[in-house]
Amino acid sequence: MSGPAAETPSAIQICRIMRPDDANVAGNVHGGTVLKMIEEAGAIISTRHCNSQNGERCVAALARVERTDFLSPMCIGEVAHVSAEITYTSKHSVEVQVHVMSENILTGTKKLTNKATLWYVPLSLKNVDKVLEVPPVVYSRQEQEEEGRKRYEAQKLERMETKWRSGDIVQPVLNPEPNTVSYSQSSLIHLVGPSDCTLHGFVHGGVTMKLMDEVAGIVAARHCKTNIVTASVDAINFHDKIRKGCVITISGRMTFTSNKSMEIEVLVDADPVVNNFVKRYRAASAFFTYVSLSPEGKSLPVPQLVPETEDEKKRFEEGKGRYLQMKAKRQGQAETQA
């Protein structure tokens, strides 16, 4: 697959060594750091592609991240190789698939740690509320375009289905009981500064994802009282842009537990405190899955969540459905490969 011009490749790779300040409590690379690197690679290649033809200049903004699996932990001192490739374009969006490899520079050993699919939309530099058209890519096979169109339609439908939850909020509860939703729910308040933003004044998607992962990790750690690690992220939807100067509230709550995993819903609300004409709004939402680890790094059983209210019981059943659906999908893939 290639871009519309020879000088605009549809694939790139960026590399960075993992430093001590990238570590989580367990000593591995923080899941939010990996998500931020994935988004940076996607933003670079999609912005390049969207500006590959003459016309109005734009910046590619992250609209959605499909399910992202953390296949293997990355260690401090290893080099992350983040490869991004444009795999489909619609009239107003770009699909980017990203693979992350970790390299032990002492032994030369490499392993796949992450796979992700991201969707971007081009926003005009003259008016960031204006979505521009995307230059088409050239497909080497017709099947690639047809498969991409199916993925586009599926994510578009799922994205529309998440909007009905935009009014849902996380409310604090006094003296909650252990293993309940209220016991582990957590929030983080962050003032958006220049270092969080693009040159055009709105937050990098990777910054938002890292904050979401931090909050989800706090919820998981409070629930099971052990080391925890991100196992996967289920479709992060970016509903609206977050501008510089906003105060954002990132809230997380446990929705479901299996024997060895925890699903946490994370909601991001933005409050434009210096603009009286814009009310607080839902900017992003996602489901994170975490697992509990022993000091030796082995997975542990997690305490079972005790839903109390009707809404909590409903969210638990919805989470159970997502868990069983993904479990069946993994089993099907394993049987196909066998």
Short mmCIF file of C-alpha atoms in Angstrom, two decimals:
data_model
loop_
_atom_site.label_atom_id
_atom_site.label_comp_id
_atom_site.label_asym_id
_atom_site.label_seq_id
_atom_site.Cartn_x
_atom_site.Cartn_y
_atom_site.Cartn_z
CA MET A 1 0.00 0.00 0.00
CA SER A 2 1.32 3.46 -0.77
CA GLY A 3 0.39 7.09 -0.29
CA PRO A 4 -0.73 9.45 -3.03
CA ALA A 5 2.84 10.56 -3.71
CA ALA A 6 6.14 8.69 -3.69
CA GLU A 7 7.66 11.12 -1.19
CA THR A 8 4.83 10.45 1.29
CA PRO A 9 5.29 6.90 2.56
CA SER A 10 2.35 5.16 4.22
CA ALA A 11 4.56 3.58 6.92
CA ILE A 12 7.02 4.93 9.49
CA GLN A 13 8.99 3.69 12.50
CA ILE A 14 10.08 5.61 15.58
CA CYS A 15 12.40 4.34 18.32
CA ARG A 16 13.04 5.36 21.92
CA ILE A 17 14.92 3.83 24.83
CA MET A 18 12.84 3.27 27.95
CA ARG A 19 14.08 5.27 30.94
CA PRO A 20 13.46 4.89 34.71
CA ASP A 21 10.86 7.68 34.63
CA ASP A 22 8.81 5.51 32.23
CA ALA A 23 8.37 2.78 34.87
CA ASN A 24 5.24 1.78 36.74
CA VAL A 25 5.23 0.57 40.36
CA ALA A 26 6.05 -2.97 39.26
CA GLY A 27 9.17 -1.76 37.44
CA ASN A 28 7.98 -2.31 33.87
CA VAL A 29 7.16 0.41 31.34
CA HIS A 30 3.92 2.18 32.23
CA GLY A 31 1.03 1.20 29.95
CA GLY A 32 0.16 4.87 29.50
CA THR A 33 3.66 5.55 28.17
CA VAL A 34 3.21 2.85 25.53
CA LEU A 35 -0.20 4.25 24.55
CA LYS A 36 1.31 7.73 24.21
CA MET A 37 4.08 6.44 21.90
CA ILE A 38 1.50 4.59 19.79
CA GLU A 39 -0.56 7.76 19.38
CA GLU A 40 2.48 9.90 18.51
CA ALA A 41 3.43 7.54 15.68
CA GLY A 42 -0.15 7.52 14.41
CA ALA A 43 -0.40 11.31 14.55
CA ILE A 44 2.83 11.77 12.59
CA ILE A 45 1.96 9.46 9.71
CA SER A 46 -1.68 10.54 9.42
CA THR A 47 -0.81 14.26 9.50
CA ARG A 48 1.86 13.72 6.84
CA HIS A 49 -0.61 11.84 4.66
CA CYS A 50 -3.41 14.39 5.03
CA ASN A 51 -1.01 17.16 3.92
CA SER A 52 0.46 15.19 1.01
CA GLN A 53 -1.55 17.04 -1.63
CA ASN A 54 -1.94 20.72 -2.38
CA GLY A 55 -4.79 22.29 -0.48
CA GLU A 56 -5.75 23.54 2.95
CA ARG A 57 -3.24 22.53 5.61
CA CYS A 58 -4.42 20.42 8.51
CA VAL A 59 -3.47 18.43 11.58
CA ALA A 60 -4.71 14.88 12.18
CA ALA A 61 -6.66 14.52 15.43
CA LEU A 62 -7.23 11.19 17.15
CA ALA A 63 -10.89 10.13 17.02
CA ARG A 64 -10.80 6.52 18.20
CA VAL A 65 -8.46 3.76 19.32
CA GLU A 66 -9.65 0.22 18.67
CA ARG A 67 -8.97 -2.57 21.15
CA THR A 68 -5.28 -2.55 22.14
CA ASP A 69 -3.69 -5.66 23.61
CA PHE A 70 -0.62 -5.60 25.84
CA LEU A 71 0.95 -8.87 24.73
CA SER A 72 4.16 -8.70 26.73
CA PRO A 73 5.67 -6.29 29.29
CA MET A 74 8.41 -3.89 28.22
CA CYS A 75 11.35 -3.36 30.55
CA ILE A 76 13.37 -0.29 31.45
CA GLY A 77 16.52 -0.13 29.32
CA GLU A 78 14.88 -1.77 26.33
CA VAL A 79 14.32 0.08 23.05
CA ALA A 80 10.76 0.49 21.82
CA HIS A 81 10.31 0.22 18.04
CA VAL A 82 6.93 1.70 17.11
CA SER A 83 5.86 0.96 13.53
CA ALA A 84 2.82 2.70 12.05
CA GLU A 85 1.14 2.08 8.69
CA ILE A 86 -1.89 3.63 7.00
CA THR A 87 -4.20 0.77 6.07
CA TYR A 88 -7.41 2.54 4.98
CA THR A 89 -8.79 5.98 4.22
CA SER A 90 -12.40 7.10 4.00
CA LYS A 91 -13.52 10.52 2.84
CA HIS A 92 -12.84 12.11 6.23
CA SER A 93 -10.77 9.60 8.26
CA VAL A 94 -7.53 7.65 8.27
CA GLU A 95 -6.99 4.18 9.75
CA VAL A 96 -3.50 3.57 11.15
CA GLN A 97 -2.29 0.20 12.42
CA VAL A 98 0.58 0.23 14.91
CA HIS A 99 2.89 -2.52 16.15
CA VAL A 100 5.28 -2.09 19.07
CA MET A 101 8.40 -4.26 19.41
CA SER A 102 10.75 -4.18 22.40
CA GLU A 103 14.45 -4.80 21.87
CA ASN A 104 16.95 -5.91 24.49
CA ILE A 105 20.01 -4.03 23.26
CA LEU A 106 22.35 -6.34 25.22
CA THR A 107 21.17 -9.54 23.54
CA GLY A 108 19.45 -8.20 20.41
CA THR A 109 16.28 -10.12 21.32
CA LYS A 110 13.04 -8.56 20.03
CA LYS A 111 9.44 -9.33 20.95
CA LEU A 112 6.03 -7.99 19.99
CA THR A 113 4.50 -6.10 22.93
CA ASN A 114 1.52 -4.23 21.49
CA LYS A 115 -0.85 -4.04 18.53
CA ALA A 116 -3.32 -1.21 18.00
CA THR A 117 -5.60 0.34 15.39
CA LEU A 118 -6.26 4.10 15.48
CA TRP A 119 -8.57 6.41 13.55
CA TYR A 120 -7.73 10.05 12.81
CA VAL A 121 -9.61 12.93 11.22
CA PRO A 122 -7.93 15.94 9.53
CA LEU A 123 -8.78 19.30 11.10
CA SER A 124 -8.12 22.56 9.27
CA LEU A 125 -5.39 24.78 10.71
CA LYS A 126 -7.56 27.80 9.90
CA ASN A 127 -10.57 26.39 11.75
CA VAL A 128 -10.03 23.30 13.95
CA ASP A 129 -13.79 22.66 13.95
CA LYS A 130 -13.66 22.01 10.20
CA VAL A 131 -12.98 18.43 9.04
CA LEU A 132 -11.21 18.22 5.68
CA GLU A 133 -11.18 15.49 3.07
CA VAL A 134 -8.47 12.80 3.18
CA PRO A 135 -6.28 12.00 0.14
CA PRO A 136 -6.97 8.38 -0.86
CA VAL A 137 -4.31 5.70 -0.56
CA VAL A 138 -3.47 3.27 -3.32
CA TYR A 139 -4.26 -0.33 -2.41
CA SER A 140 -2.19 -3.20 -3.77
CA ARG A 141 -5.24 -5.48 -3.68
CA GLN A 142 -8.96 -4.70 -3.98
CA GLU A 143 -9.62 -6.91 -0.95
CA GLN A 144 -7.64 -4.47 1.22
CA GLU A 145 -10.05 -1.65 0.42
CA GLU A 146 -13.12 -3.83 0.99
CA GLU A 147 -11.82 -5.11 4.33
CA GLY A 148 -10.93 -1.57 5.38
CA ARG A 149 -14.40 -0.33 4.51
CA LYS A 150 -15.93 -3.03 6.71
CA ARG A 151 -13.69 -1.99 9.63
CA TYR A 152 -14.63 1.64 9.05
CA GLU A 153 -18.36 0.94 9.11
CA ALA A 154 -18.03 -1.25 12.23
CA GLN A 155 -16.10 1.35 14.24
CA LYS A 156 -18.46 4.11 13.08
CA LEU A 157 -21.44 2.15 14.42
CA GLU A 158 -19.73 1.36 17.72
CA ARG A 159 -18.69 5.00 18.12
CA MET A 160 -22.29 6.14 17.70
CA GLU A 161 -23.44 3.63 20.34
CA THR A 162 -21.13 5.15 22.99
CA LYS A 163 -22.68 8.63 22.78
CA TRP A 164 -25.75 7.70 24.83
CA ARG A 165 -23.51 7.30 27.89
CA SER A 166 -22.28 10.91 27.68
CA GLY A 167 -24.39 12.01 30.65
CA ASP A 168 -23.15 9.24 32.95
CA ILE A 169 -20.98 10.47 35.84
CA VAL A 170 -19.09 8.92 38.74
CA GLN A 171 -20.44 10.04 42.12
CA PRO A 172 -18.42 9.72 45.36
CA VAL A 173 -19.84 7.61 48.22
CA LEU A 174 -19.02 7.98 51.92
CA ASN A 175 -17.62 4.95 53.81
CA PRO A 176 -17.94 2.39 51.01
CA GLU A 177 -17.53 -1.32 51.68
CA PRO A 178 -14.50 -3.23 50.29
CA ASN A 179 -14.92 -4.88 46.88
CA THR A 180 -17.75 -2.54 45.91
CA VAL A 181 -17.65 -0.15 42.96
CA SER A 182 -17.58 2.87 45.28
CA TYR A 183 -14.63 1.51 47.27
CA SER A 184 -12.15 1.63 44.39
CA GLN A 185 -13.56 4.36 42.14
CA SER A 186 -11.08 7.18 41.63
CA SER A 187 -10.77 10.56 39.96
CA LEU A 188 -7.90 12.75 38.82
CA ILE A 189 -8.21 16.47 38.09
CA HIS A 190 -5.75 17.99 35.63
CA LEU A 191 -5.31 21.54 34.33
CA VAL A 192 -4.44 21.39 30.63
CA GLY A 193 -1.25 23.34 30.00
CA PRO A 194 0.83 24.13 26.91
CA SER A 195 3.00 21.01 27.34
CA ASP A 196 -0.12 18.82 26.99
CA CYS A 197 -1.15 20.37 23.69
CA THR A 198 -0.36 20.48 20.01
CA LEU A 199 0.87 23.72 18.46
CA HIS A 200 -2.78 24.46 17.72
CA GLY A 201 -3.96 24.48 21.31
CA PHE A 202 -5.76 21.20 21.88
CA VAL A 203 -4.64 18.16 23.85
CA HIS A 204 -2.60 15.34 22.30
CA GLY A 205 -4.65 12.14 22.28
CA GLY A 206 -1.66 10.34 23.79
CA VAL A 207 -1.66 12.66 26.82
CA THR A 208 -5.32 11.89 27.47
CA MET A 209 -4.75 8.15 27.09
CA LYS A 210 -1.86 8.17 29.56
CA LEU A 211 -3.96 9.98 32.18
CA MET A 212 -6.82 7.52 31.61
CA ASP A 213 -4.47 4.58 32.10
CA GLU A 214 -3.15 6.10 35.35
CA VAL A 215 -6.64 6.43 36.79
CA ALA A 216 -7.61 2.92 35.68
CA GLY A 217 -4.46 1.60 37.36
CA ILE A 218 -5.37 3.33 40.64
CA VAL A 219 -8.85 1.76 40.55
CA ALA A 220 -7.39 -1.71 39.91
CA ALA A 221 -4.74 -1.36 42.65
CA ARG A 222 -7.30 -0.16 45.20
CA HIS A 223 -9.55 -3.10 44.42
CA CYS A 224 -7.02 -5.92 44.65
CA LYS A 225 -4.24 -4.38 46.82
CA THR A 226 -1.46 -5.88 44.64
CA ASN A 227 0.75 -4.91 41.75
CA ILE A 228 -1.32 -4.55 38.61
CA VAL A 229 -0.64 -4.26 34.89
CA THR A 230 -2.66 -3.16 31.86
CA ALA A 231 -3.80 -6.20 29.85
CA SER A 232 -5.84 -4.45 27.16
CA VAL A 233 -7.79 -1.32 26.26
CA ASP A 234 -11.19 -1.70 24.65
CA ALA A 235 -11.91 1.08 22.14
CA ILE A 236 -11.09 4.58 23.40
CA ASN A 237 -13.56 7.03 21.86
CA PHE A 238 -12.69 10.71 21.64
CA HIS A 239 -16.01 12.54 21.55
CA ASP A 240 -14.74 16.11 21.48
CA LYS A 241 -11.51 18.12 21.49
CA ILE A 242 -9.96 19.35 24.76
CA ARG A 243 -8.49 22.82 24.55
CA LYS A 244 -5.64 24.43 26.45
CA GLY A 245 -6.83 25.94 29.73
CA CYS A 246 -9.56 23.38 30.34
CA VAL A 247 -9.78 21.51 33.62
CA ILE A 248 -10.32 17.83 32.90
CA THR A 249 -11.66 15.25 35.32
CA ILE A 250 -10.66 11.66 34.61
CA SER A 251 -12.91 9.25 36.53
CA GLY A 252 -12.59 5.48 36.77
CA ARG A 253 -14.83 2.78 38.22
CA MET A 254 -14.79 -1.01 38.28
CA THR A 255 -17.49 -2.52 36.09
CA PHE A 256 -16.69 -6.25 35.98
CA THR A 257 -14.33 -8.90 37.37
CA SER A 258 -13.57 -12.37 36.09
CA ASN A 259 -11.38 -14.79 38.04
CA LYS A 260 -8.15 -13.05 37.00
CA SER A 261 -9.07 -9.79 35.30
CA MET A 262 -10.75 -6.48 36.08
CA GLU A 263 -12.63 -4.21 33.67
CA ILE A 264 -12.53 -0.50 34.50
CA GLU A 265 -14.57 2.17 32.77
CA VAL A 266 -12.80 5.53 32.42
CA LEU A 267 -14.62 8.77 31.60
CA VAL A 268 -12.99 12.10 30.73
CA ASP A 269 -14.94 15.32 31.26
CA ALA A 270 -13.66 18.75 30.22
CA ASP A 271 -14.61 22.01 31.91
CA PRO A 272 -13.65 25.21 30.02
CA VAL A 273 -13.31 27.28 33.19
CA VAL A 274 -12.34 30.49 31.34
CA ASN A 275 -15.29 30.28 28.94
CA ASN A 276 -18.73 30.92 30.41
CA PHE A 277 -20.43 30.05 27.12
CA VAL A 278 -19.27 26.41 26.99
CA LYS A 279 -20.55 23.93 29.57
CA ARG A 280 -18.73 20.89 30.94
CA TYR A 281 -18.75 18.08 28.35
CA ARG A 282 -17.72 14.45 27.87
CA ALA A 283 -14.45 14.38 25.93
CA ALA A 284 -13.46 10.68 25.94
CA SER A 285 -14.42 7.27 27.30
CA ALA A 286 -12.96 3.75 27.34
CA PHE A 287 -12.77 0.39 29.07
CA PHE A 288 -9.43 -0.83 30.43
CA THR A 289 -8.67 -4.40 31.47
CA TYR A 290 -6.12 -5.06 34.22
CA VAL A 291 -4.66 -8.17 35.81
CA SER A 292 -3.26 -8.65 39.31
CA LEU A 293 0.37 -9.74 39.70
CA SER A 294 2.35 -11.43 42.46
CA PRO A 295 5.81 -10.03 43.42
CA GLU A 296 7.22 -12.67 41.03
CA GLY A 297 5.09 -11.34 38.17
CA LYS A 298 2.59 -14.20 38.03
CA SER A 299 -1.13 -13.52 37.60
CA LEU A 300 -3.27 -13.77 40.72
CA PRO A 301 -7.01 -14.25 41.32
CA VAL A 302 -8.78 -10.93 41.90
CA PRO A 303 -11.42 -10.19 44.55
CA GLN A 304 -14.86 -10.44 43.00
CA LEU A 305 -16.70 -7.17 42.51
CA VAL A 306 -19.90 -6.69 44.51
CA PRO A 307 -22.32 -4.53 42.49
CA GLU A 308 -24.91 -2.84 44.71
CA THR A 309 -27.16 -0.56 42.66
CA GLU A 310 -29.24 -1.51 39.63
CA ASP A 311 -26.94 0.55 37.39
CA GLU A 312 -23.88 -1.25 38.77
CA LYS A 313 -25.51 -4.63 38.20
CA LYS A 314 -26.39 -3.63 34.63
CA ARG A 315 -22.82 -2.47 33.93
CA PHE A 316 -21.52 -5.73 35.43
CA GLU A 317 -23.62 -7.81 33.01
CA GLU A 318 -22.54 -5.63 30.09
CA GLY A 319 -18.91 -6.12 31.12
CA LYS A 320 -19.44 -9.86 31.42
CA GLY A 321 -20.79 -9.89 27.86
CA ARG A 322 -17.70 -8.06 26.55
CA TYR A 323 -15.45 -10.47 28.45
CA LEU A 324 -17.16 -13.59 27.08
CA GLN A 325 -17.23 -12.17 23.57
CA MET A 326 -13.50 -11.46 23.61
CA LYS A 327 -12.76 -14.86 25.21
CA ALA A 328 -14.67 -16.62 22.42
CA LYS A 329 -12.84 -14.53 19.81
CA ARG A 330 -9.43 -15.49 21.24
CA GLN A 331 -10.40 -19.17 21.33
CA GLY A 332 -11.55 -18.98 17.72
CA GLN A 333 -8.26 -17.39 16.65
CA ALA A 334 -6.29 -20.05 18.54
CA GLU A 335 -8.24 -22.85 16.82
CA THR A 336 -7.70 -21.22 13.41
CA GLN A 337 -3.94 -20.95 13.98
CA ALA A 338 -3.81 -24.57 15.18
#
